[in-house]
CSV table of C-alpha atoms in Angstrom, one decimal:
chain,number,residue,atom,x,y,z
A,1210,MET,CA,0.0,0.0,0.0
A,1211,LYS,CA,2.8,2.4,0.9
A,1212,TYR,CA,4.6,2.0,-2.5
A,1213,SER,CA,1.3,2.1,-4.5
A,1214,PHE,CA,0.6,5.5,-2.9
A,1215,PHE,CA,3.9,6.9,-4.1
A,1216,ILE,CA,3.5,5.4,-7.5
A,1217,LYS,CA,0.0,7.0,-7.9
A,1218,THR,CA,1.3,10.4,-6.6
A,1219,THR,CA,4.1,10.3,-9.2
A,1220,LEU,CA,1.8,9.4,-12.0
A,1221,TYR,CA,-0.6,12.3,-11.1
A,1222,ILE,CA,2.3,14.8,-11.0
A,1223,LEU,CA,3.6,13.6,-14.4
A,1224,LEU,CA,0.0,13.7,-15.8
A,1225,PHE,CA,-0.6,17.3,-14.8
A,1226,THR,CA,2.9,18.7,-15.4
A,1227,ALA,CA,3.6,17.1,-18.8
A,1228,PRO,CA,1.3,19.4,-20.8
A,1229,ALA,CA,2.7,22.4,-19.0
A,1230,LEU,CA,6.2,21.4,-19.8
A,1231,SER,CA,5.5,20.7,-23.4
A,1232,TRP,CA,3.7,24.1,-23.7
A,1233,GLY,CA,6.6,25.9,-22.0
A,1234,GLN,CA,9.1,24.3,-24.3
A,1235,SER,CA,7.3,25.7,-27.3
A,1236,LEU,CA,7.9,29.2,-26.0
A,1237,LEU,CA,11.7,28.8,-25.5
A,1238,PRO,CA,13.7,30.9,-28.1
A,1239,LYS,CA,16.1,29.2,-30.5
A,1240,ILE,CA,19.6,30.7,-30.6
A,1241,THR,CA,21.7,30.1,-33.6
A,1242,MET,CA,25.2,31.4,-34.5
A,1243,GLY,CA,26.6,31.3,-38.0
A,1244,VAL,CA,28.0,33.2,-40.9
A,1245,GLU,CA,25.6,34.2,-43.6
A,1246,GLU,CA,25.7,36.5,-46.6
A,1247,ALA,CA,25.0,40.1,-45.8
A,1248,SER,CA,22.0,41.7,-47.5
A,1249,GLY,CA,23.8,45.0,-47.7
A,1250,PRO,CA,26.8,47.1,-46.4
A,1251,ALA,CA,24.7,48.2,-43.4
A,1252,ASP,CA,24.5,44.6,-42.1
A,1253,PHE,CA,28.3,44.2,-42.4
A,1254,VAL,CA,29.0,47.5,-40.6
A,1255,LEU,CA,26.6,46.6,-37.8
A,1256,THR,CA,28.4,43.3,-37.3
A,1257,MET,CA,31.8,44.9,-37.2
A,1258,GLN,CA,30.5,47.4,-34.7
A,1259,ILE,CA,29.3,44.6,-32.5
A,1260,VAL,CA,32.7,42.9,-32.7
A,1261,PHE,CA,34.4,46.1,-31.9
A,1262,LEU,CA,32.2,46.7,-28.9
A,1263,ILE,CA,32.9,43.1,-27.6
A,1264,THR,CA,36.6,43.8,-28.0
A,1265,ILE,CA,36.4,47.0,-26.0
A,1266,LEU,CA,34.4,45.3,-23.3
A,1267,SER,CA,37.0,42.5,-23.0
A,1268,LEU,CA,39.8,45.1,-22.7
A,1269,ALA,CA,37.8,47.3,-20.2
A,1270,PRO,CA,39.6,46.0,-17.1
A,1271,SER,CA,43.0,46.7,-18.6
A,1272,ILE,CA,41.8,50.2,-19.7
A,1273,LEU,CA,40.4,50.9,-16.2
A,1274,ILE,CA,43.6,49.8,-14.5
A,1275,MET,CA,46.3,51.2,-16.8
A,1276,MET,CA,44.8,54.4,-18.2
A,1277,THR,CA,43.0,55.9,-15.2
A,1278,SER,CA,43.8,56.9,-11.6
A,1279,PHE,CA,42.9,53.4,-10.4
A,1280,THR,CA,46.5,52.2,-10.2
A,1281,ARG,CA,47.8,54.9,-7.9
A,1282,LEU,CA,44.7,54.6,-5.6
A,1283,VAL,CA,44.7,50.9,-5.1
A,1284,VAL,CA,48.5,50.7,-4.5
A,1285,VAL,CA,48.3,53.5,-1.9
A,1286,PHE,CA,45.4,51.9,-0.2
A,1287,HIS,CA,47.3,48.6,0.1
A,1288,PHE,CA,50.4,50.4,1.5
A,1289,LEU,CA,48.1,52.1,4.0
A,1290,ARG,CA,46.7,48.8,5.1
A,1291,SER,CA,50.2,47.3,5.4
A,1292,ALA,CA,51.4,50.3,7.4
A,1293,LEU,CA,48.5,49.9,9.9
A,1294,ALA,CA,49.3,46.2,10.1
A,1295,THR,CA,45.6,45.3,10.1
A,1296,GLN,CA,46.2,42.2,8.0
A,1297,THR,CA,43.0,41.9,5.8
A,1298,VAL,CA,41.0,44.8,7.2
A,1299,PRO,CA,39.8,46.5,5.1
A,1300,SER,CA,39.5,43.5,2.7
A,1301,ASN,CA,40.7,43.6,-0.9
A,1302,GLN,CA,37.1,43.9,-2.2
A,1303,ILE,CA,36.5,47.0,-0.1
A,1304,LEU,CA,39.8,48.6,-1.2
A,1305,ILE,CA,39.2,47.8,-4.8
A,1306,GLY,CA,35.7,49.1,-4.7
A,1307,LEU,CA,36.8,52.3,-3.0
A,1308,ALA,CA,39.5,52.8,-5.6
A,1309,LEU,CA,37.0,52.1,-8.4
A,1310,PHE,CA,34.4,54.7,-7.3
A,1311,ILE,CA,37.1,57.3,-6.5
A,1312,SER,CA,38.5,56.7,-10.0
A,1313,VAL,CA,35.1,57.3,-11.5
A,1314,PHE,CA,34.9,60.5,-9.5
A,1315,ILE,CA,38.3,61.7,-10.7
A,1316,MET,CA,37.8,60.6,-14.3
A,1317,LYS,CA,34.3,62.1,-14.6
A,1318,PRO,CA,35.5,65.3,-16.5
A,1319,VAL,CA,37.4,63.1,-19.0
A,1320,ILE,CA,34.4,60.8,-19.4
A,1321,THR,CA,32.1,63.8,-20.0
A,1322,GLU,CA,34.4,65.3,-22.6
A,1323,ILE,CA,34.6,62.0,-24.4
A,1324,ASN,CA,30.8,61.7,-24.4
A,1325,ASP,CA,30.3,65.3,-25.7
A,1326,THR,CA,33.0,65.4,-28.3
A,1327,ALA,CA,33.2,61.8,-29.6
A,1328,LEU,CA,30.4,59.5,-28.5
A,1329,GLN,CA,27.3,61.7,-29.0
A,1330,PRO,CA,28.4,63.1,-32.4
A,1331,TYR,CA,29.2,59.6,-33.6
A,1332,LEU,CA,25.8,58.3,-32.5
A,1333,LYS,CA,24.2,61.2,-34.3
A,1334,GLU,CA,26.3,60.2,-37.4
A,1335,GLU,CA,27.9,63.7,-37.5
A,1336,ILE,CA,31.5,62.2,-37.5
A,1337,SER,CA,33.0,58.9,-38.7
A,1338,GLN,CA,34.2,56.1,-36.5
A,1339,LYS,CA,37.8,57.0,-37.1
A,1340,GLU,CA,37.2,60.7,-36.1
A,1341,ALA,CA,35.3,59.5,-33.0
A,1342,LEU,CA,38.2,57.3,-31.9
A,1343,GLU,CA,40.7,60.2,-32.4
A,1344,LYS,CA,38.5,62.6,-30.4
A,1345,ALA,CA,38.0,60.1,-27.7
A,1346,THR,CA,41.7,59.4,-27.4
A,1347,ASN,CA,42.8,63.1,-26.9
A,1348,PRO,CA,41.1,63.6,-23.5
A,1349,ILE,CA,42.7,60.4,-22.1
A,1350,LYS,CA,46.1,61.3,-23.5
A,1351,THR,CA,45.8,64.8,-22.0
A,1352,PHE,CA,44.9,63.3,-18.6
A,1353,MET,CA,47.8,60.8,-18.7
A,1354,LEU,CA,50.3,63.4,-19.9
A,1355,ASP,CA,49.5,65.7,-16.9
A,1356,GLN,CA,50.4,62.8,-14.5
A,1357,THR,CA,53.4,61.5,-16.4
A,1358,ARG,CA,57.0,62.6,-15.9
A,1359,GLU,CA,58.9,63.8,-19.0
A,1360,ARG,CA,61.8,61.4,-18.1
A,1361,ASP,CA,59.5,58.4,-18.4
A,1362,ILE,CA,58.1,59.5,-21.7
A,1363,ALA,CA,61.6,60.1,-23.0
A,1364,LEU,CA,62.6,56.6,-21.9
A,1365,PHE,CA,60.0,54.9,-24.1
A,1366,ILE,CA,60.6,57.3,-27.0
A,1367,GLN,CA,64.3,56.4,-26.8
A,1368,LEU,CA,63.6,52.7,-26.5
A,1369,ARG,CA,61.4,52.8,-29.6
A,1370,GLN,CA,64.0,55.1,-31.3
A,1371,LEU,CA,61.4,57.6,-32.3
A,1372,ASP,CA,61.7,61.3,-32.9
A,1373,LYS,CA,60.5,63.7,-30.2
A,1374,PRO,CA,56.9,64.5,-30.8
A,1375,ALA,CA,56.0,68.1,-31.4
A,1376,SER,CA,52.5,68.0,-30.2
A,1377,LEU,CA,50.1,65.8,-28.3
A,1378,GLU,CA,48.6,64.4,-31.5
A,1379,GLU,CA,52.0,63.1,-32.6
A,1380,LEU,CA,52.6,61.3,-29.3
A,1381,SER,CA,51.6,57.7,-29.6
A,1382,ILE,CA,49.3,56.4,-27.0
A,1383,PHE,CA,51.2,53.1,-26.9
A,1384,THR,CA,54.3,55.1,-25.8
A,1385,LEU,CA,52.3,57.2,-23.3
A,1386,ILE,CA,50.6,54.3,-21.5
A,1387,PRO,CA,53.7,52.5,-20.2
A,1388,ALA,CA,55.3,55.9,-19.2
A,1389,PHE,CA,52.1,56.8,-17.4
A,1390,ILE,CA,52.0,53.4,-15.5
A,1391,ILE,CA,55.6,53.7,-14.2
A,1392,SER,CA,55.0,57.3,-13.2
A,1393,GLU,CA,51.9,56.3,-11.3
A,1394,LEU,CA,53.8,53.5,-9.5
A,1395,LYS,CA,56.6,55.8,-8.5
A,1396,THR,CA,54.1,58.4,-7.1
A,1397,ALA,CA,52.2,55.6,-5.3
A,1398,PHE,CA,55.4,54.3,-3.7
A,1399,GLN,CA,56.4,57.8,-2.6
A,1400,ILE,CA,53.0,58.3,-0.9
A,1401,GLY,CA,53.3,54.8,0.7
A,1402,PHE,CA,56.7,55.7,2.1
A,1403,LEU,CA,55.2,58.8,3.8
A,1404,LEU,CA,52.3,56.7,5.2
A,1405,TYR,CA,54.8,54.3,6.7
A,1406,LEU,CA,56.8,56.9,8.6
A,1407,PRO,CA,54.4,57.7,11.5
A,1408,MET,CA,53.5,54.0,11.8
A,1409,LEU,CA,57.2,53.0,11.9
A,1410,ALA,CA,57.8,55.6,14.7
A,1411,ILE,CA,55.0,54.0,16.8
A,1412,ASP,CA,56.5,50.5,16.2
A,1413,MET,CA,60.0,51.7,17.3
A,1414,VAL,CA,58.7,53.4,20.5
A,1415,VAL,CA,56.6,50.4,21.5
A,1416,SER,CA,59.4,48.0,20.8
A,1417,SER,CA,61.8,50.1,22.9
A,1418,VAL,CA,59.4,50.3,25.8
A,1419,LEU,CA,58.7,46.6,25.8
A,1420,LEU,CA,62.5,45.8,25.6
A,1421,SER,CA,63.2,48.2,28.5
A,1422,MET,CA,60.5,46.4,30.6
A,1423,GLY,CA,61.9,43.0,29.8
A,1424,MET,CA,58.7,41.9,28.0
A,1425,MET,CA,60.6,40.4,25.1
A,1426,MET,CA,58.1,37.6,24.6
A,1427,LEU,CA,55.1,39.9,24.0
A,1428,PRO,CA,54.7,40.7,20.3
A,1429,PRO,CA,55.1,44.5,19.8
A,1430,ILE,CA,52.4,44.5,17.1
A,1431,MET,CA,49.8,43.6,19.8
A,1432,ILE,CA,50.6,46.8,21.6
A,1433,SER,CA,51.3,49.1,18.6
A,1434,LEU,CA,48.2,48.3,16.6
A,1435,PRO,CA,45.7,50.0,19.0
A,1436,PHE,CA,48.0,53.1,19.0
A,1437,LYS,CA,48.1,53.1,15.2
A,1438,LEU,CA,44.4,52.9,14.9
A,1439,LEU,CA,43.9,55.6,17.6
A,1440,LEU,CA,46.3,58.0,15.7
A,1441,PHE,CA,44.7,57.2,12.4
A,1442,VAL,CA,41.2,57.9,13.7
A,1443,LEU,CA,42.2,61.1,15.6
A,1444,VAL,CA,43.7,62.7,12.5
A,1445,ASP,CA,40.8,61.4,10.3
A,1446,GLY,CA,43.2,59.4,8.2
A,1447,TRP,CA,40.8,58.3,5.5
A,1448,TYR,CA,39.7,61.9,4.9
A,1449,LEU,CA,43.3,63.1,4.6
A,1450,VAL,CA,44.5,60.3,2.4
A,1451,VAL,CA,41.5,60.5,0.0
A,1452,GLU,CA,41.7,64.3,-0.1
A,1453,SER,CA,45.4,64.2,-1.0
A,1454,LEU,CA,45.0,61.6,-3.7
A,1455,VAL,CA,42.1,63.4,-5.4
A,1456,LYS,CA,43.9,66.7,-5.3
A,1457,GLY,CA,46.9,65.1,-6.7
A,1458,PHE,CA,45.0,64.6,-10.0
A,1459,ALA,CA,43.6,68.1,-10.1
């Protein structure tokens, strides 16, 4: 009796759900991918635009990291966490998220200029795709050039054995990007060094006090960490660090 009950229940479920399943399957879309002959030049151009958009999206993480303020911000935030010796607090996700939104805040004028001078005219078919790319590149090149040392640019020009560019348009973006990256890394390391100095002073004072008291078995970091956090909170450290970083790109 027990097994017959389960068998009947299963049959009833299949009886009532089978029509619904078959009806639902008829509404599922069919997705196909292939290469067919274009009906006109417009179809081919649209396909190439989709391919170009997918390529840009795949390169978006590299563009975000290497051509914006993101690199300097995230390196400084990691130096700050190491100087405080808080291990994984804040977590990597929080630091990356903070660096991302501050980067958007810093890069907003550049994004607005690209939208006004390149994207919107291209969507309105006022300029060609090539002209849109050139006009979109200039604001980014101007931003990177303002943050890049001349010595770093000269290094990559020399390595490529190129002539000195007379204007921004003649400067290749493939030469400017690596120069911008190493300039950002140097600036971030300089800021990280300044962040380490007060924390290092606290560590030295705490270590000296513990050594003079003969408490050599007590880890100094257990005593210095509360003092570091207290100092950082009293001076409103996050406010000062973020303010300095944002003003550094002004």
